Amino acid sequence: MSPADDGRSIGQLVASATTELSALVHEEIALAKAELRQDVKRGAIGSGAAVAAGILALFSLPVFSFAAAYGIHNLGLGLAWSFTIVGGVYLLLALVLLLLAKAKLSKIKPPERSIASAKQSAAVLSGVKPHPRAVPGARREPKSVEAEPMAVEHVTRSSA
C-alpha cells in the first residue's frame, strides 16, 4: 500500500506524525505538571509546618532560660513556674507541628502516572523504524517486480 492509496503524500504523513508526536509530548508534560503541582502543595504545607515548629522551638529557648534563672533565684512556685509552663506549651506545640510536617512530607510520591505513560510512549516509539534513505552518489539496483510482493508480505506479517 503506497501513500497515494489513502490520498496523502509522504510530506503530509510526516507532518501528521510530527503533529501527533508533538501533541503526545505536550500531553505528557501537562500530566507531569498536574502530578507535580499536587506534590509541591504537600511539600509546601509540610515545610511550612516544619519552619513553624523550628520558630516555636527557638521561642521556647529564651522562655526556658528565663524560667531557669527565675527558678534558681526563687526556688519556689513564683514567676518561674509560669515561664516554665509557657515554655512547655511552646515545645508541645512545636512537637505537634513537627509530627504534622513529617506526615505531610511522607505522602510525597514520584509522578507514577507520568512515568508509566512516558515508558509506554517510549516502548511504542522504540519499535518504529525510520524509512531507509538513499545515500547520495550510491548506485541503486533496480528492484525486480517479483521481489516487491514478498517485501509487502513480510512487512504485513511482522506488523501483526
PDB file of C-alpha atoms in Angstrom:
ATOM      1  CA  MET A   1       0.000   0.000   0.000  1.00  0.00           C
ATOM      2  CA  SER A   2       1.574   3.277  -1.049  1.00  0.00           C
ATOM      3  CA  PRO A   3       0.984   6.704   0.497  1.00  0.00           C
ATOM      4  CA  ALA A   4      -1.024   7.643  -2.582  1.00  0.00           C
ATOM      5  CA  ASP A   5      -3.594   4.908  -1.865  1.00  0.00           C
ATOM      6  CA  ASP A   6      -5.161   6.850   1.015  1.00  0.00           C
ATOM      7  CA  GLY A   7      -4.766  10.184  -0.731  1.00  0.00           C
ATOM      8  CA  ARG A   8      -1.939  11.579   1.393  1.00  0.00           C
ATOM      9  CA  SER A   9       1.597  12.280   0.284  1.00  0.00           C
ATOM     10  CA  ILE A  10       4.711  11.369   2.245  1.00  0.00           C
ATOM     11  CA  GLY A  11       5.045  15.019   3.270  1.00  0.00           C
ATOM     12  CA  GLN A  12       1.515  15.012   4.649  1.00  0.00           C
ATOM     13  CA  LEU A  13       2.173  11.773   6.520  1.00  0.00           C
ATOM     14  CA  VAL A  14       5.363  13.185   8.040  1.00  0.00           C
ATOM     15  CA  ALA A  15       3.539  16.386   9.012  1.00  0.00           C
ATOM     16  CA  SER A  16       0.734  14.348  10.582  1.00  0.00           C
ATOM     17  CA  ALA A  17       3.202  12.181  12.508  1.00  0.00           C
ATOM     18  CA  THR A  18       5.080  15.260  13.705  1.00  0.00           C
ATOM     19  CA  THR A  19       1.851  16.910  14.865  1.00  0.00           C
ATOM     20  CA  GLU A  20       0.720  13.786  16.710  1.00  0.00           C
ATOM     21  CA  LEU A  21       4.127  13.314  18.344  1.00  0.00           C
ATOM     22  CA  SER A  22       4.135  16.967  19.419  1.00  0.00           C
ATOM     23  CA  ALA A  23       0.646  16.586  20.902  1.00  0.00           C
ATOM     24  CA  LEU A  24       1.767  13.444  22.751  1.00  0.00           C
ATOM     25  CA  VAL A  25       4.762  15.244  24.256  1.00  0.00           C
ATOM     26  CA  HIS A  26       2.573  18.204  25.305  1.00  0.00           C
ATOM     27  CA  GLU A  27       0.073  15.853  26.967  1.00  0.00           C
ATOM     28  CA  GLU A  28       2.895  14.053  28.815  1.00  0.00           C
ATOM     29  CA  ILE A  29       4.218  17.393  30.086  1.00  0.00           C
ATOM     30  CA  ALA A  30       0.737  18.503  31.192  1.00  0.00           C
ATOM     31  CA  LEU A  31       0.243  15.259  33.122  1.00  0.00           C
ATOM     32  CA  ALA A  32       3.616  15.606  34.826  1.00  0.00           C
ATOM     33  CA  LYS A  33       2.837  19.220  35.775  1.00  0.00           C
ATOM     34  CA  ALA A  34      -0.502  18.236  37.310  1.00  0.00           C
ATOM     35  CA  GLU A  35       1.064  15.478  39.403  1.00  0.00           C
ATOM     36  CA  LEU A  36       3.993  17.628  40.499  1.00  0.00           C
ATOM     37  CA  ARG A  37       1.700  20.543  41.410  1.00  0.00           C
ATOM     38  CA  GLN A  38      -0.051  18.272  43.917  1.00  0.00           C
ATOM     39  CA  ASP A  39       3.248  17.141  45.464  1.00  0.00           C
ATOM     40  CA  VAL A  40       4.588  20.701  45.623  1.00  0.00           C
ATOM     41  CA  LYS A  41       1.487  21.752  47.582  1.00  0.00           C
ATOM     42  CA  ARG A  42       2.010  18.907  50.070  1.00  0.00           C
ATOM     43  CA  GLY A  43       5.688  19.780  50.336  1.00  0.00           C
ATOM     44  CA  ALA A  44       4.917  23.440  50.960  1.00  0.00           C
ATOM     45  CA  ILE A  45       2.452  22.613  53.757  1.00  0.00           C
ATOM     46  CA  GLY A  46       4.888  20.160  55.346  1.00  0.00           C
ATOM     47  CA  SER A  47       7.810  22.569  55.063  1.00  0.00           C
ATOM     48  CA  GLY A  48       5.722  25.410  56.483  1.00  0.00           C
ATOM     49  CA  ALA A  49       4.809  23.275  59.474  1.00  0.00           C
ATOM     50  CA  ALA A  50       8.482  22.347  59.980  1.00  0.00           C
ATOM     51  CA  VAL A  51       9.519  26.017  59.831  1.00  0.00           C
ATOM     52  CA  ALA A  52       6.779  26.924  62.311  1.00  0.00           C
ATOM     53  CA  ALA A  53       7.972  24.138  64.633  1.00  0.00           C
ATOM     54  CA  GLY A  54      11.525  25.451  64.409  1.00  0.00           C
ATOM     55  CA  ILE A  55      10.453  29.013  65.161  1.00  0.00           C
ATOM     56  CA  LEU A  56       8.391  27.904  68.159  1.00  0.00           C
ATOM     57  CA  ALA A  57      11.303  25.838  69.443  1.00  0.00           C
ATOM     58  CA  LEU A  58      13.520  28.918  69.155  1.00  0.00           C
ATOM     59  CA  PHE A  59      10.943  30.984  71.023  1.00  0.00           C
ATOM     60  CA  SER A  60      10.935  28.388  73.800  1.00  0.00           C
ATOM     61  CA  LEU A  61      14.677  28.697  74.440  1.00  0.00           C
ATOM     62  CA  PRO A  62      14.600  32.207  75.925  1.00  0.00           C
ATOM     63  CA  VAL A  63      11.470  31.324  77.852  1.00  0.00           C
ATOM     64  CA  PHE A  64      13.161  28.296  79.410  1.00  0.00           C
ATOM     65  CA  SER A  65      16.255  30.365  80.068  1.00  0.00           C
ATOM     66  CA  PHE A  66      14.229  32.973  81.935  1.00  0.00           C
ATOM     67  CA  ALA A  67      12.321  30.227  83.735  1.00  0.00           C
ATOM     68  CA  ALA A  68      15.535  28.545  84.859  1.00  0.00           C
ATOM     69  CA  ALA A  69      17.021  31.829  86.036  1.00  0.00           C
ATOM     70  CA  TYR A  70      13.886  32.800  87.969  1.00  0.00           C
ATOM     71  CA  GLY A  71      13.546  29.249  89.267  1.00  0.00           C
ATOM     72  CA  ILE A  72      17.021  29.152  90.668  1.00  0.00           C
ATOM     73  CA  HIS A  73      16.538  32.613  92.133  1.00  0.00           C
ATOM     74  CA  ASN A  74      13.203  31.939  93.747  1.00  0.00           C
ATOM     75  CA  LEU A  75      13.304  28.162  94.362  1.00  0.00           C
ATOM     76  CA  GLY A  76       9.543  28.331  94.708  1.00  0.00           C
ATOM     77  CA  LEU A  77       6.322  28.480  92.806  1.00  0.00           C
ATOM     78  CA  GLY A  78       6.504  32.056  91.745  1.00  0.00           C
ATOM     79  CA  LEU A  79       7.004  33.633  88.396  1.00  0.00           C
ATOM     80  CA  ALA A  80       9.406  30.952  87.261  1.00  0.00           C
ATOM     81  CA  TRP A  81       6.730  28.260  87.118  1.00  0.00           C
ATOM     82  CA  SER A  82       4.665  30.409  84.814  1.00  0.00           C
ATOM     83  CA  PHE A  83       7.636  30.763  82.460  1.00  0.00           C
ATOM     84  CA  THR A  84       8.160  27.001  82.590  1.00  0.00           C
ATOM     85  CA  ILE A  85       4.538  26.285  81.751  1.00  0.00           C
ATOM     86  CA  VAL A  86       4.640  28.696  78.782  1.00  0.00           C
ATOM     87  CA  GLY A  87       7.891  27.139  77.559  1.00  0.00           C
ATOM     88  CA  GLY A  88       6.427  23.648  77.881  1.00  0.00           C
ATOM     89  CA  VAL A  89       3.369  24.671  75.873  1.00  0.00           C
ATOM     90  CA  TYR A  90       5.636  26.058  73.129  1.00  0.00           C
ATOM     91  CA  LEU A  91       7.607  22.824  72.980  1.00  0.00           C
ATOM     92  CA  LEU A  92       4.425  20.751  72.917  1.00  0.00           C
ATOM     93  CA  LEU A  93       3.072  22.849  70.045  1.00  0.00           C
ATOM     94  CA  ALA A  94       6.396  22.533  68.198  1.00  0.00           C
ATOM     95  CA  LEU A  95       6.244  18.735  68.588  1.00  0.00           C
ATOM     96  CA  VAL A  96       2.697  18.603  67.181  1.00  0.00           C
ATOM     97  CA  LEU A  97       3.714  20.753  64.188  1.00  0.00           C
ATOM     98  CA  LEU A  98       6.795  18.613  63.585  1.00  0.00           C
ATOM     99  CA  LEU A  99       4.656  15.463  63.519  1.00  0.00           C
ATOM    100  CA  LEU A 100       2.270  17.170  61.077  1.00  0.00           C
ATOM    101  CA  ALA A 101       5.209  18.136  58.848  1.00  0.00           C
ATOM    102  CA  LYS A 102       6.532  14.575  58.889  1.00  0.00           C
ATOM    103  CA  ALA A 103       3.101  13.188  57.953  1.00  0.00           C
ATOM    104  CA  LYS A 104       2.686  15.658  55.034  1.00  0.00           C
ATOM    105  CA  LEU A 105       6.215  15.149  53.702  1.00  0.00           C
ATOM    106  CA  SER A 106       5.954  11.340  53.828  1.00  0.00           C
ATOM    107  CA  LYS A 107       2.962  11.440  51.422  1.00  0.00           C
ATOM    108  CA  ILE A 108       5.055  12.872  48.573  1.00  0.00           C
ATOM    109  CA  LYS A 109       5.489  10.274  45.817  1.00  0.00           C
ATOM    110  CA  PRO A 110       7.022  10.348  42.357  1.00  0.00           C
ATOM    111  CA  PRO A 111       4.633  11.133  39.466  1.00  0.00           C
ATOM    112  CA  GLU A 112       3.769   7.482  38.798  1.00  0.00           C
ATOM    113  CA  ARG A 113       1.199   8.046  36.037  1.00  0.00           C
ATOM    114  CA  SER A 114       3.569  10.311  34.101  1.00  0.00           C
ATOM    115  CA  ILE A 115       6.416   7.814  34.411  1.00  0.00           C
ATOM    116  CA  ALA A 116       4.218   4.913  33.290  1.00  0.00           C
ATOM    117  CA  SER A 117       2.829   6.913  30.379  1.00  0.00           C
ATOM    118  CA  ALA A 118       6.298   8.029  29.294  1.00  0.00           C
ATOM    119  CA  LYS A 119       7.573   4.428  29.445  1.00  0.00           C
ATOM    120  CA  GLN A 120       4.613   3.286  27.372  1.00  0.00           C
ATOM    121  CA  SER A 121       5.227   6.015  24.797  1.00  0.00           C
ATOM    122  CA  ALA A 122       8.916   5.160  24.679  1.00  0.00           C
ATOM    123  CA  ALA A 123       8.099   1.485  24.159  1.00  0.00           C
ATOM    124  CA  VAL A 124       5.786   2.321  21.272  1.00  0.00           C
ATOM    125  CA  LEU A 125       8.263   4.728  19.697  1.00  0.00           C
ATOM    126  CA  SER A 126      11.211   2.328  20.113  1.00  0.00           C
ATOM    127  CA  GLY A 127       9.527  -0.130  17.765  1.00  0.00           C
ATOM    128  CA  VAL A 128       9.251   2.467  14.998  1.00  0.00           C
ATOM    129  CA  LYS A 129      11.990   2.217  12.394  1.00  0.00           C
ATOM    130  CA  PRO A 130      12.825   5.092  10.061  1.00  0.00           C
ATOM    131  CA  HIS A 131      12.351   4.725   6.349  1.00  0.00           C
ATOM    132  CA  PRO A 132      15.727   3.911   4.705  1.00  0.00           C
ATOM    133  CA  ARG A 133      17.108   6.862   2.823  1.00  0.00           C
ATOM    134  CA  ALA A 134      19.087   6.738  -0.366  1.00  0.00           C
ATOM    135  CA  VAL A 135      22.754   7.637   0.040  1.00  0.00           C
ATOM    136  CA  PRO A 136      23.725  10.416  -2.376  1.00  0.00           C
ATOM    137  CA  GLY A 137      26.058   9.142  -5.085  1.00  0.00           C
ATOM    138  CA  ALA A 138      25.330   5.463  -4.388  1.00  0.00           C
ATOM    139  CA  ARG A 139      24.115   3.261  -7.187  1.00  0.00           C
ATOM    140  CA  ARG A 140      20.647   1.840  -6.746  1.00  0.00           C
ATOM    141  CA  GLU A 141      19.990  -1.604  -8.039  1.00  0.00           C
ATOM    142  CA  PRO A 142      16.689  -1.940  -9.845  1.00  0.00           C
ATOM    143  CA  LYS A 143      14.125  -3.968  -7.941  1.00  0.00           C
ATOM    144  CA  SER A 144      12.541  -6.895  -9.608  1.00  0.00           C
ATOM    145  CA  VAL A 145       8.788  -6.996  -9.828  1.00  0.00           C
ATOM    146  CA  GLU A 146       8.708 -10.404  -8.121  1.00  0.00           C
ATOM    147  CA  ALA A 147      10.615  -9.211  -5.019  1.00  0.00           C
ATOM    148  CA  GLU A 148       8.147  -6.442  -4.177  1.00  0.00           C
ATOM    149  CA  PRO A 149       5.135  -8.617  -3.205  1.00  0.00           C
ATOM    150  CA  MET A 150       7.377 -10.655  -0.884  1.00  0.00           C
ATOM    151  CA  ALA A 151       8.545  -7.486   0.849  1.00  0.00           C
ATOM    152  CA  VAL A 152       4.953  -6.358   1.369  1.00  0.00           C
ATOM    153  CA  GLU A 153       4.005  -9.796   2.677  1.00  0.00           C
ATOM    154  CA  HIS A 154       6.971  -9.769   5.072  1.00  0.00           C
ATOM    155  CA  VAL A 155       6.017  -6.316   6.412  1.00  0.00           C
ATOM    156  CA  THR A 156       2.403  -7.438   6.821  1.00  0.00           C
ATOM    157  CA  ARG A 157       3.435 -10.484   8.833  1.00  0.00           C
ATOM    158  CA  SER A 158       5.940  -8.641  11.035  1.00  0.00           C
ATOM    159  CA  SER A 159       3.467  -5.878  11.925  1.00  0.00           C
ATOM    160  CA  ALA A 160       0.781  -8.331  13.045  1.00  0.00           C
TER     161      ALA A 160
END
